[in-house]
Every structure is written in structure tokens, then in C-alpha cells.
Short mmCIF file of C-alpha atoms in Angstrom, two decimals:
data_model
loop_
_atom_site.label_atom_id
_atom_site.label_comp_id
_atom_site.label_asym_id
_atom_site.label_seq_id
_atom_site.Cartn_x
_atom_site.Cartn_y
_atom_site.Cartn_z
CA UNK A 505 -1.60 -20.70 -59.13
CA UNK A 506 -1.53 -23.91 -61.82
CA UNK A 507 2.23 -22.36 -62.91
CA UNK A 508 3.17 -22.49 -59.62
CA UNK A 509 1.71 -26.03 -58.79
CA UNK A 510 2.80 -26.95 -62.07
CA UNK A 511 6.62 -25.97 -60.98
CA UNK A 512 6.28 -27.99 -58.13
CA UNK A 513 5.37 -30.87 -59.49
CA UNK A 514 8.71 -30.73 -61.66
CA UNK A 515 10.74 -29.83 -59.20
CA UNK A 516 9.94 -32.87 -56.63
CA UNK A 517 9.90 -34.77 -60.46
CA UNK A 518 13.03 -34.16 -60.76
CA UNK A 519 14.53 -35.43 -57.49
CA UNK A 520 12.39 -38.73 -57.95
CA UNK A 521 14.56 -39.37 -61.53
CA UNK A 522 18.03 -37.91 -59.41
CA UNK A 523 18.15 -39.70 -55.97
CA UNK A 524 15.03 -39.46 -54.73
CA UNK A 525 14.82 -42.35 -55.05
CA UNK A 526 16.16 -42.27 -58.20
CA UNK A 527 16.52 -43.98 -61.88
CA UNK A 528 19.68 -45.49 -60.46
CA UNK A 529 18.43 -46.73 -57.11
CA UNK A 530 17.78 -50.52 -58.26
CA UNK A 531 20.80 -50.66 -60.02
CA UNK A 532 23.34 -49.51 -57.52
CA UNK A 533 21.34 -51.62 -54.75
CA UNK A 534 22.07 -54.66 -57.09
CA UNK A 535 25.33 -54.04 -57.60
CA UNK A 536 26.40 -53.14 -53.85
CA UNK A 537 25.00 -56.25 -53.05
CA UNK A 538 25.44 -59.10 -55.42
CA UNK A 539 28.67 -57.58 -56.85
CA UNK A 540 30.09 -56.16 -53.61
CA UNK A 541 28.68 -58.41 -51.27
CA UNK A 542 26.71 -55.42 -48.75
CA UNK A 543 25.05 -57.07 -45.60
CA UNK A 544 21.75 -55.42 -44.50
CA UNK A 545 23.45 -53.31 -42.03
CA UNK A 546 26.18 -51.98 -44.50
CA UNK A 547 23.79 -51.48 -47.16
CA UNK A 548 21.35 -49.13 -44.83
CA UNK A 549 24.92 -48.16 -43.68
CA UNK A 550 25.77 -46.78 -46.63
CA UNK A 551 22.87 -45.27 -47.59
CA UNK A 552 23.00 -42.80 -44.46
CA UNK A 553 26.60 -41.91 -45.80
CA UNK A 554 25.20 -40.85 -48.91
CA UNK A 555 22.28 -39.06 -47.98
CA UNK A 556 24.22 -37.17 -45.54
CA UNK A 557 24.06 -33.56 -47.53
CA UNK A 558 20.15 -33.88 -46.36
CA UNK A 559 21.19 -33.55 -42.61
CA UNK A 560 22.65 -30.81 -43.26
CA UNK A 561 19.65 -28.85 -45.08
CA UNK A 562 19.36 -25.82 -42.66
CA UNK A 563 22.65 -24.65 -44.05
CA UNK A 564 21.60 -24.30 -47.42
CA UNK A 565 18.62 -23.18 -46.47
CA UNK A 566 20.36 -20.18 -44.71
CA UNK A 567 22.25 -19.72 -47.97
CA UNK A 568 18.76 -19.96 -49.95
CA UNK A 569 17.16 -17.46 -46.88
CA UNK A 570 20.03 -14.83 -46.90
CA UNK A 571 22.59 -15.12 -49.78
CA UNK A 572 20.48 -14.28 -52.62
CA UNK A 573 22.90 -15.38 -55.86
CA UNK A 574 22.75 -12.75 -58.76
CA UNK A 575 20.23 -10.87 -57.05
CA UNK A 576 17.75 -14.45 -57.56
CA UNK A 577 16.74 -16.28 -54.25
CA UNK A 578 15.48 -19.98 -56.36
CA UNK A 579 16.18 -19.42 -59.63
CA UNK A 580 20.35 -19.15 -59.99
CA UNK A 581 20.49 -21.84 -57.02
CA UNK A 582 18.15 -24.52 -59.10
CA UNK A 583 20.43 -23.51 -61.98
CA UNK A 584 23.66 -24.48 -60.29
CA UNK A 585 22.40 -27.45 -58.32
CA UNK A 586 21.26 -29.23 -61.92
CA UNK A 587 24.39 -28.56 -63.43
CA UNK A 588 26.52 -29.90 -60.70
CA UNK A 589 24.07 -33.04 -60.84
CA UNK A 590 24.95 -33.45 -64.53
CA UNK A 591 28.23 -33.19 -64.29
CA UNK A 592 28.46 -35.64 -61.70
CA UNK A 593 26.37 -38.13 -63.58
CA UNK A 594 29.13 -38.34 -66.09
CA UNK A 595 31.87 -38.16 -63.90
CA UNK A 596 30.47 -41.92 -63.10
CA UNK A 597 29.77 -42.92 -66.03
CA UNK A 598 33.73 -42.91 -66.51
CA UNK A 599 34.22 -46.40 -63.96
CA UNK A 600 32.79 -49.50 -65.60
CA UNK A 601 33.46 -51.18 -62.25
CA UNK A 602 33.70 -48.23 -59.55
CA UNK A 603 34.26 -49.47 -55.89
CA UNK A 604 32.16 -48.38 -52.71
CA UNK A 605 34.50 -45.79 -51.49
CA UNK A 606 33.98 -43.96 -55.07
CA UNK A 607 30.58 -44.42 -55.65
CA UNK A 608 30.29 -43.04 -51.63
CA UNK A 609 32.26 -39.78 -53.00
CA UNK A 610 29.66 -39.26 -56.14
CA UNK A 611 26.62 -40.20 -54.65
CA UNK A 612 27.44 -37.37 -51.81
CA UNK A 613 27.97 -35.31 -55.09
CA UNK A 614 24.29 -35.99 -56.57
CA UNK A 615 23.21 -35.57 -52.92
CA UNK A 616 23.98 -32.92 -52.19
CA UNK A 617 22.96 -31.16 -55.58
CA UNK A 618 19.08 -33.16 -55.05
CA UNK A 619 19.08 -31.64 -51.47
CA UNK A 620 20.04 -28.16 -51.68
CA UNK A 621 16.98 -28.14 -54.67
CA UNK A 622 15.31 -29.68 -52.52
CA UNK A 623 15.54 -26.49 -49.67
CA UNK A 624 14.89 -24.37 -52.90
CA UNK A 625 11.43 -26.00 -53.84
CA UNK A 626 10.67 -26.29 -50.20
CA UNK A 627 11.43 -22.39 -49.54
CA UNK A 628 9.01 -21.41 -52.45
CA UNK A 629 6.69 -23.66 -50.85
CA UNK A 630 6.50 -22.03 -47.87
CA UNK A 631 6.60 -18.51 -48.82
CA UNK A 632 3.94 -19.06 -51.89
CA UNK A 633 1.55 -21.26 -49.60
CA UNK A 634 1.70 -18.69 -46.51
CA UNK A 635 1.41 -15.97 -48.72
CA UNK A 636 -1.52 -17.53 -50.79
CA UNK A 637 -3.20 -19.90 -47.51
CA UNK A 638 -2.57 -23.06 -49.66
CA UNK A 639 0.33 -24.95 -48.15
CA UNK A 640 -1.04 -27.80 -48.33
CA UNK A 641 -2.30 -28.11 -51.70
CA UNK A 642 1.55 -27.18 -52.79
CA UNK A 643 2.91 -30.01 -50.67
CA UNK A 644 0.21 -32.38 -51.96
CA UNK A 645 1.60 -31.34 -55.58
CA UNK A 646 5.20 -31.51 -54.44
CA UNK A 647 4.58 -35.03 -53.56
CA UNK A 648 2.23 -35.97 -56.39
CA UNK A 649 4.83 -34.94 -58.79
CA UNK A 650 7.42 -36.96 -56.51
CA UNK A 651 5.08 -40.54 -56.46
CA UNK A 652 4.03 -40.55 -60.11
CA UNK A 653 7.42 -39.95 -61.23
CA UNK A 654 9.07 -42.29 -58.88
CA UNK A 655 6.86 -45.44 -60.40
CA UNK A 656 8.40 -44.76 -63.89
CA UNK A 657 11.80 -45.00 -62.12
CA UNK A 658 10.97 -48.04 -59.85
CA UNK A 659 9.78 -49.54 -63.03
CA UNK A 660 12.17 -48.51 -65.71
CA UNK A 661 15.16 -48.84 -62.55
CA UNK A 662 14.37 -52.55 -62.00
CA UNK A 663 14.40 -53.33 -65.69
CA UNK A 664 17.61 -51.91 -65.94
CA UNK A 665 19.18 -53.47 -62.65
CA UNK A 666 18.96 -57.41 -64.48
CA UNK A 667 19.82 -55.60 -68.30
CA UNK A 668 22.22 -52.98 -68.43
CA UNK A 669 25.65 -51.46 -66.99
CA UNK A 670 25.66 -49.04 -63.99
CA UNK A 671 27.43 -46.72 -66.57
CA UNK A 672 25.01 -46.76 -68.88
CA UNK A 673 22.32 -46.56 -66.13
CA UNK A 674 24.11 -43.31 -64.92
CA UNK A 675 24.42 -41.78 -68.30
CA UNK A 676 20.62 -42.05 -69.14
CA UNK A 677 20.34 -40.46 -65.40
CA UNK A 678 21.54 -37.11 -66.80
CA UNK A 679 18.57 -36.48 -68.77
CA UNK A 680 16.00 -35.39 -66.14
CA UNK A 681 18.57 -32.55 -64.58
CA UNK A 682 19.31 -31.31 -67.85
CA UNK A 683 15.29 -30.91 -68.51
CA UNK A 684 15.17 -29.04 -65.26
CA UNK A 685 18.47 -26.78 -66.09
CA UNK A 686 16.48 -25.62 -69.05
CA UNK A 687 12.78 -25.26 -67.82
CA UNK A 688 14.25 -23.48 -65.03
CA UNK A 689 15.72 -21.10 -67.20
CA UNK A 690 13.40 -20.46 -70.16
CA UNK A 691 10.32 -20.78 -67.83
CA UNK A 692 10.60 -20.13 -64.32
CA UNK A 693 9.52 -16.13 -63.75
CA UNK A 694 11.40 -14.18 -60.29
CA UNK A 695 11.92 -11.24 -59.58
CA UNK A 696 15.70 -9.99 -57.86
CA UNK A 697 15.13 -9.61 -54.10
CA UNK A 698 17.52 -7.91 -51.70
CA UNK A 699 15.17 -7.93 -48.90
CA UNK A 700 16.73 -10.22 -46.77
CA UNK A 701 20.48 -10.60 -45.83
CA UNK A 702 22.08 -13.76 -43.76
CA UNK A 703 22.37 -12.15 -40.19
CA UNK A 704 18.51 -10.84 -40.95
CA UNK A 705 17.45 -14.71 -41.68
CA UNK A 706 19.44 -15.30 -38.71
CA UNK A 707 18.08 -13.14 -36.68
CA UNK A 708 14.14 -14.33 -37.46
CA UNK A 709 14.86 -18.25 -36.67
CA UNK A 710 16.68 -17.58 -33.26
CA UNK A 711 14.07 -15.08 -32.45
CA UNK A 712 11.09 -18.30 -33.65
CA UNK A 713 13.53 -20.58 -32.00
CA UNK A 714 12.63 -18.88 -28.54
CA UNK A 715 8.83 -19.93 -28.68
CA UNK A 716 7.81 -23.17 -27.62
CA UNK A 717 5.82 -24.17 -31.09
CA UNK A 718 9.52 -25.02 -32.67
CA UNK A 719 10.86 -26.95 -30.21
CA UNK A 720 8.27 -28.98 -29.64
CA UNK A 721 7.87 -29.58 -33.36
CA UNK A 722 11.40 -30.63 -33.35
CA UNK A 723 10.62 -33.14 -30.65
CA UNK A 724 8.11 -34.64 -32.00
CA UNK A 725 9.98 -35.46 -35.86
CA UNK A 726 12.78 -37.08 -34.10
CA UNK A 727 10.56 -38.94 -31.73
CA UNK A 728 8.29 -39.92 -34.13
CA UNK A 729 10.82 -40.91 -37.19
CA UNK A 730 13.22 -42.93 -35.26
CA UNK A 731 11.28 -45.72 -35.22
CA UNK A 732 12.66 -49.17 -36.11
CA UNK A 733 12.52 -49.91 -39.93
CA UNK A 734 13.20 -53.19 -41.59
CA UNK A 735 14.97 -53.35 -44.60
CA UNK A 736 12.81 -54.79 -47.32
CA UNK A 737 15.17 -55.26 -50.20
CA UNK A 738 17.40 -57.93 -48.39
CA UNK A 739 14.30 -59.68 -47.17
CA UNK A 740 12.72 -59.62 -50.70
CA UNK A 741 16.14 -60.85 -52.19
CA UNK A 742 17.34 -63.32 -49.66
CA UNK A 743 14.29 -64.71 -48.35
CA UNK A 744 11.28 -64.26 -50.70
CA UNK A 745 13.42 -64.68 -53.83
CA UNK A 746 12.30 -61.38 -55.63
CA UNK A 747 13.70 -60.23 -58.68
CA UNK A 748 15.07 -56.64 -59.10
CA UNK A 749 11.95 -56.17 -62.10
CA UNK A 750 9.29 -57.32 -59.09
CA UNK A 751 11.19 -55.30 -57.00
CA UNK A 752 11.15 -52.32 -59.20
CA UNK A 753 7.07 -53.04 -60.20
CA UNK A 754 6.73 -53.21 -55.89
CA UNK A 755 8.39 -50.01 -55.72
CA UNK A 756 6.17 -48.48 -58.44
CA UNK A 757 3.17 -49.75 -57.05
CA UNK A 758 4.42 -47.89 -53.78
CA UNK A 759 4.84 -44.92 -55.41
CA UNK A 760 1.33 -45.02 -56.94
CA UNK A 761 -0.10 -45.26 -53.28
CA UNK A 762 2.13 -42.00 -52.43
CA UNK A 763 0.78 -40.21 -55.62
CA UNK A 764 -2.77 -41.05 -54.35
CA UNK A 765 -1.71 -40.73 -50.54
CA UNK A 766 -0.32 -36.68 -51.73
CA UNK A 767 -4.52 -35.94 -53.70
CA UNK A 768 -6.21 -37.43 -50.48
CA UNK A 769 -3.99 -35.56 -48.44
CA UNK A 770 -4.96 -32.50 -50.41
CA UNK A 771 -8.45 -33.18 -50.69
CA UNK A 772 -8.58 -33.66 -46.99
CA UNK A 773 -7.36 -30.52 -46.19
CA UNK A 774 -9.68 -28.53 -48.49
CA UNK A 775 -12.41 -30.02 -47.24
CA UNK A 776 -11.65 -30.38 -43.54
CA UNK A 777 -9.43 -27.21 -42.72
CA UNK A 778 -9.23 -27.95 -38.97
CA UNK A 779 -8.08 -31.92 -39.98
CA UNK A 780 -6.34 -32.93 -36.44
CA UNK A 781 -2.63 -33.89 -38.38
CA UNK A 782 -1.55 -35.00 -35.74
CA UNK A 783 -3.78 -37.78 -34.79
CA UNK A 784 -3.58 -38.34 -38.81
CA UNK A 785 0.61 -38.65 -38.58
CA UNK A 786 0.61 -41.10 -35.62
CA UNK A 787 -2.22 -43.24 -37.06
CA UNK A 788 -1.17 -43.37 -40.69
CA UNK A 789 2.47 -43.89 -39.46
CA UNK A 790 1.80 -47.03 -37.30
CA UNK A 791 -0.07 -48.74 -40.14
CA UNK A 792 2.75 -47.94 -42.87
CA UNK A 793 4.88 -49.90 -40.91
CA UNK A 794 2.49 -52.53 -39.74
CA UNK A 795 1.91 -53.63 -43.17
CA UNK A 796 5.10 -54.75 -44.62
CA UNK A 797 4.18 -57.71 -41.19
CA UNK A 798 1.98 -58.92 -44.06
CA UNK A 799 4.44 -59.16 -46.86
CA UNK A 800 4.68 -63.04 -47.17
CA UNK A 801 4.77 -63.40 -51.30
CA UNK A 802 4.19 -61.55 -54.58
CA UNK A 803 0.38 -60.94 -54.37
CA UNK A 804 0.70 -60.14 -50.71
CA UNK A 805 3.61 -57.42 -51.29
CA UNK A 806 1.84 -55.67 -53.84
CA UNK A 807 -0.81 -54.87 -51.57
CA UNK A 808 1.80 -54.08 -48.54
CA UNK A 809 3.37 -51.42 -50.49
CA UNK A 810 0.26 -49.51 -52.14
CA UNK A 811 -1.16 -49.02 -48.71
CA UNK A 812 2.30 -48.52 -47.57
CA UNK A 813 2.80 -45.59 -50.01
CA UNK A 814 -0.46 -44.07 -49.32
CA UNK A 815 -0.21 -44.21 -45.68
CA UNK A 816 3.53 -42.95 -45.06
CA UNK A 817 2.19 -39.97 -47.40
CA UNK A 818 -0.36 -39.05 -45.51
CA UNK A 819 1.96 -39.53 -42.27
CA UNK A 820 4.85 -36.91 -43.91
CA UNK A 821 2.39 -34.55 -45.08
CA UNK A 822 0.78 -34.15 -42.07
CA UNK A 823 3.88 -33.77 -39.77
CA UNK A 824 5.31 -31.19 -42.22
CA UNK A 825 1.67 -29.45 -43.26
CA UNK A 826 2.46 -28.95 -38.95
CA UNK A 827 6.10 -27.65 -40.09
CA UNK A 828 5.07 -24.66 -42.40
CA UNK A 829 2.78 -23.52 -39.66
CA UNK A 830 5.90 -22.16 -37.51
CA UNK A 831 8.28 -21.20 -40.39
CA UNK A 832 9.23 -17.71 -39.96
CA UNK A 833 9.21 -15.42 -42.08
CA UNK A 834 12.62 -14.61 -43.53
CA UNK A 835 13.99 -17.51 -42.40
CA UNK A 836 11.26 -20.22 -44.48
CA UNK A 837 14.16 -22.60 -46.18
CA UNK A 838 16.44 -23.21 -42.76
CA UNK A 839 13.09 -23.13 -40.40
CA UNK A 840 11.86 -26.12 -42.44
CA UNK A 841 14.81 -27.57 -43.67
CA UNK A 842 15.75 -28.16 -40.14
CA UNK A 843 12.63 -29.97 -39.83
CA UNK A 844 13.54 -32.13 -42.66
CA UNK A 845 16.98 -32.88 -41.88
CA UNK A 846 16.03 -34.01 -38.29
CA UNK A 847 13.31 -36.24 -39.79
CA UNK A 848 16.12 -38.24 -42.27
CA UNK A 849 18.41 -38.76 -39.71
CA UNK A 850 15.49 -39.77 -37.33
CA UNK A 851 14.43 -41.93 -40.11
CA UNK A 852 17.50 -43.28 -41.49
CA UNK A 853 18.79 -44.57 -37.29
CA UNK A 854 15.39 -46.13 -37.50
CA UNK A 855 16.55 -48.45 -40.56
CA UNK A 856 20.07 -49.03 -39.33
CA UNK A 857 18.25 -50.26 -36.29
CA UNK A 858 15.70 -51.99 -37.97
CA UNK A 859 19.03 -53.80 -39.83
CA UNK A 860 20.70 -54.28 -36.66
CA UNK A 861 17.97 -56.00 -35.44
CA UNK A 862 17.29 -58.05 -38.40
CA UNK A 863 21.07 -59.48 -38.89
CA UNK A 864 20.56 -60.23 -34.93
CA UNK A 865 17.94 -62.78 -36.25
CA UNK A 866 14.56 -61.14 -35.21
CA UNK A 867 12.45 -61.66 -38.32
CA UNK A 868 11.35 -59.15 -40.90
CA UNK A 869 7.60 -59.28 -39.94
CA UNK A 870 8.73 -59.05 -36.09
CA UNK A 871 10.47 -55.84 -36.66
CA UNK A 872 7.79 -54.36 -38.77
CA UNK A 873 5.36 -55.06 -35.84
CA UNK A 874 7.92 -53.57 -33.57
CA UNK A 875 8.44 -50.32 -35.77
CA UNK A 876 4.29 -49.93 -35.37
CA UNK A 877 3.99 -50.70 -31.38
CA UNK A 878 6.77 -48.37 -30.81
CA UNK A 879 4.53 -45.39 -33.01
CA UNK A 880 2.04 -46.41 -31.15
CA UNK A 881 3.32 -46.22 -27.78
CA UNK A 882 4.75 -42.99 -28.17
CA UNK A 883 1.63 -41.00 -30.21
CA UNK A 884 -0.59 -42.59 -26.80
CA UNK A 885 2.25 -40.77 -24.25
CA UNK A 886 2.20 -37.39 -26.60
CA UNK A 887 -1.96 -37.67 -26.54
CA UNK A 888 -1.69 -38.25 -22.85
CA UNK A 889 0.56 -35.13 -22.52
CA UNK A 890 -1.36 -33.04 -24.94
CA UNK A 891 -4.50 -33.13 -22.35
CA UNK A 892 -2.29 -31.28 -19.55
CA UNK A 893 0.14 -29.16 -21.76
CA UNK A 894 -1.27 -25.73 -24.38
CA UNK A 895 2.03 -26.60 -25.87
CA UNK A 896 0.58 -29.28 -27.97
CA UNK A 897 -3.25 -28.36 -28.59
CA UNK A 898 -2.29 -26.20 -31.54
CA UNK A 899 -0.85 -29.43 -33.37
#
């Protein structure tokens, strides 16, 4: 049990130092921006380019579910997704001055690598925490491990936005994949399975794709994550007058909240096994987005984004801790995958809205408070339709 939490935690570590959000996030942002001149709308624009490879999750989560590679279902797929991270890390490293069409091409390279690790660490998720009854103590880790790690690259990322070359920045990147290539290899203990082949992973989602549970979990993600989203980073930059290290320390302070946000989470659930999640997910959702409103200087934002963090953890665990409840068996890594992938693109409209919106000249605060009505309004129509429909009452 602690080796497996223990692998989780390095796993989601990992993706916070990749792309997740990354030791490279702050840096790029700068640089698409005051180098490249990005609007709000084309950065969030280009953003959902690169984080397309997550949309498209439930594929390699069929591969992960029925393609077993050397006879390993995690353990040769984490091998190849690090290395192909690596060696796209340097492939960067090459342009001093690389333009958006190239760094779109590389960054769908890292993507894709994070995401497809991503379906691997979610799979053994699943299949550990319904084997074991402890789901949600392995997402609470997963997340933990994602938080904690994210504030040193917030921190570290904003430093190196005002002192150092993206180059150099992506170079340095390479260091947590290559830590994962090697635990993964020395450390991480499967054994070959041939139990499942792709038509037989098939075959189990489209026959839980038939019950009601998964369609109205699928529903309620996209309902639920499209809501509007400012864009903080222009607003901080533009209008508050931020630096990329404040920025960086906000982002860190964020990430602290989501470390904390992932142990309540778990705690919760220990202690409260029949927690309603999704009274929790509507509720904690409204108020993530209801307190960047309050953002109006430095001492303000600090406090926006620890709640913020803790809050939009509590919201994703929830809706997900909902998600491993209907995964098949079999069929675990595209079952939830699909899940995820419809929640980034849900959320990911919501901030090219919430751009949209703001370059129309509706304020930053204005569309926060929007973003939270809208929660609002639609968790009150899915509580009004919960009383008449059995659909719902399990969630």
C-alpha cells in the first residue's frame, strides 16, 4: 500500500515538472506574450492546441486496456512515454528563438508523452483502488504529489521566466523524465498480463456504455466544466502589473491549496464514506471561481489562489472519485480517460470563452462572477432533476 501511494505520488510528480503545469510554463507564457505579442484569446488559443493529445486520452487508454507492450500493461508504456519526453526536451533546446508554429509542434510532442502517462497512472489507479476499496486515498496521493510538486515549479518557473533562456529552461526540464525513466525501471514491480486483448476492452466499455450511470456521468463533466474562465495571467500582467516571480510565488501558493485541497479530500472520504460528491463538486466549484472576483492586488491574490487551489481540488476529486465508480473492468484506462478528456475540453472552451469575453471588455472580476452563477445555476437544475430521476441518486 505506501509503495503503491508512494508511485503515485511520482508519477502525478512528474507531470507537474513536464507540462502539468510544468517547469517551463512561466517561461513560455512570457515569451508568447511579451516576445510574440499573444492576445488573451490566442494565448488560451494556443494552449488548447497544445494540450490537445489529452482529448484524445480514451485512445491510449484502449492501447493501455488491450495492447499490453512486452507482455507489461504500465511499466514498458511509462518507459517509452519518458523517453519520448526527453528527447523532445532537447529537440527544443536546439532554437534559441523558436517561433509559435514550432513550439505548437513540440509542445504536442511533450503532450502527448505527459498524457498517455497520465492514462497509465490513472489505469493503476483504478484497478489498485477497486481492487483494494481505496480510490480515493490514491487520487488524493495522485494529486498531493501533483500540488506539492507544482509549487517548486511555479516558484523555480517564475524565477526563471525574468533570468534565463527558454533553451536553457527546456534543458533543465529533462531532468524530472529522466528520474522517472529510471525509477520506473529499477523500482516499479509488474507482473506480464495477457488477460485482456483490445476487442475484449472493447467489448466491456460498449457493454458499460449501455447503462445509464456513464452517460449521465459524461453529462454532467461537460456540463459542469464548460463554464466561463477568465484568464488570470493577462489580467495580472496587463492590469495589476505582476511580475512573472509574483506570478510564479501566486501559482505556488495555488498549488499549496491543491496539495492541502488532495489530504482534506482524502481525509473526508475516510471519515465520511457516504460524502454526497456531488453536492461537494458543485459547491467547491462555484467558489473556485468566485474568488479570483476578489483578486484586486498582491495581498488579495495570494489569498484568491490558496482557496482557489484547495477548492478546485476538492471540486476534481469529487467529480472523478464519481468517475472510478463506473469504470469497468477491463476497460479502467479508456472508461476514465474518456472522463478526463471530456472534462479538458469542457474546461479549456470555458477559458477561450472566458477570453472571448474578456477582450470583448467585460472585466476580469465580472467574468469570474459569471463562471460561479453559471455553476450555480446548473448544480440547482441537476438537484432539481435528481429529486424526480434514480438516474442521479447514486451520485
Amino acid at each position: 500500500m505506501i509503495q503503491l501511494i508512494g508511485f503515485m505520488v511520482l508519477l502525478y510528480g512528474i507531470q507537474a515538472a513536464c507540462s502539468n503545469p510544468g517547469l517551463a510554463f512561466l517561461p513560455l507564457v512570457t515569451y508568447l506574450t511579451d516576445t510574440l505579442g499573444f492576445s488573451a484569446t490566442q494565448l488560451a488559443s494556443f494552449q488548447l492546441v497544445v494540450v490537445l493529445p489529452w482529448f484524445i486520452k480514451p485512445l491510449w487508454g484502449l492501447l493501455v486496456d488491450g495492447v499490453p507492450l512486452f507482455g507489461h500493461t504500465f511499466k514498458s508504456y511509462l518507459l517509452i512515454c519518458y523517453g519520448g519526453i526527453i528527447v523532445s526536451f532537447v529537440m527544443i533546446t536546439s532554437w534559441s528563438e523558436p517561433s509559435a508554429i514550432s513550439l505548437v509542434a513540440l509542445g504536442l510532442m511533450i503532450s502527448t508523452g505527459v498524457a498517455f502517462s497520465d492514462v497509465v497512472a490513472d489505469k493503476l489507479m483504478v484497478v489498485e483502488g477497486q481492487k483494494q476499496g481505496n480510490a480515493n486515498i490514491l487520487q488524493a496521493s495522485q494529486w498531493a504529489g501533483l500540488g506539492f510538486t507544482a509549487i517548486a515549479m511555479y516558484g523555480l518557473g517564475g524565477w526563471l521566466a525574468e533570468h534565463t533562456p527558454l533553451s536553457t529552461v527546456f534543458l533543465l526540464s529533462t531532468i524530472f523524465p529522466g528520474i522517472g525513466f529510471i525509477a520506473v525501471l529499477s523500482f516499479f514491480p509488474e507482473q506480464p498480463n495477457k488477460t485482456f486483448t483490445l476487442g475484449r476492452s472493447w467489448q466491456q466499455f460498449w457493454q458499460a456504455a449501455k447503462q445509464p450511470n456513464l452517460k449521465v456521468m459524461l453529462g454532467l463533466i461537460l456540463l459542469l466544466d464548460i463554464s466561463p474562465t477568465p484568464v488570470d495571467y493577462v489580467y495580472q500582467r496587463q492590469i495589476l502589473d505582476f511580475s512573472n516571480t509574483l506570478i510564479g510565488n501566486l501559482k505556488a501558493v495555488e498549488c499549496l491549496g491543491l496539495g492541502l485541497g488532495a489530504i482534506a479530500f482524502g481525509i473526508l472520504t475516510q471519515r465520511f464514506p457516504k460524502l454526497p460528491l456531488l453536492r461537494l463538486v458543485i459547491i467547491s466549484g462555484a467558489i473556485s471561481l468566485l474568488s479570483l472576483s476578489f483578486m484586486q492586488d498582491v495581498s488579495s491574490a495570494y489569498g484568491v489562489y490558496l482557496v482557489r487551489g484547495f477548492t478546485v481540488t476538492l471540486r476534481t476529486l469529487g467529480l472523478f472519485g464519481l468517475v472510478v465508480q463506473i469504470c469497468p473492468q477491463g476497460a479502467e484506462g479508456f472508461t476514465y480517460a474518456l472522463m478526463v478528456s471530456v472534462a479538458n475540453l469542457a474546461t479549456n472552451i470555458g477559458l477561450l470563452c472566458g477570453g472571448q469575453l474578456y477582450d470583448w471588455g467585460i472585466s476580469f472580476a465580472m467574468v469570474a462572477i459569471i463562471g460561479s452563477l453559471y455553476i450555480l445555476l446548473c448544480g440547482g437544475g441537476i438537484s432539481l432533476i435528481a429529486v424526480y430521476s434514480d438516474k442521479l441518486r447514486g451520485f
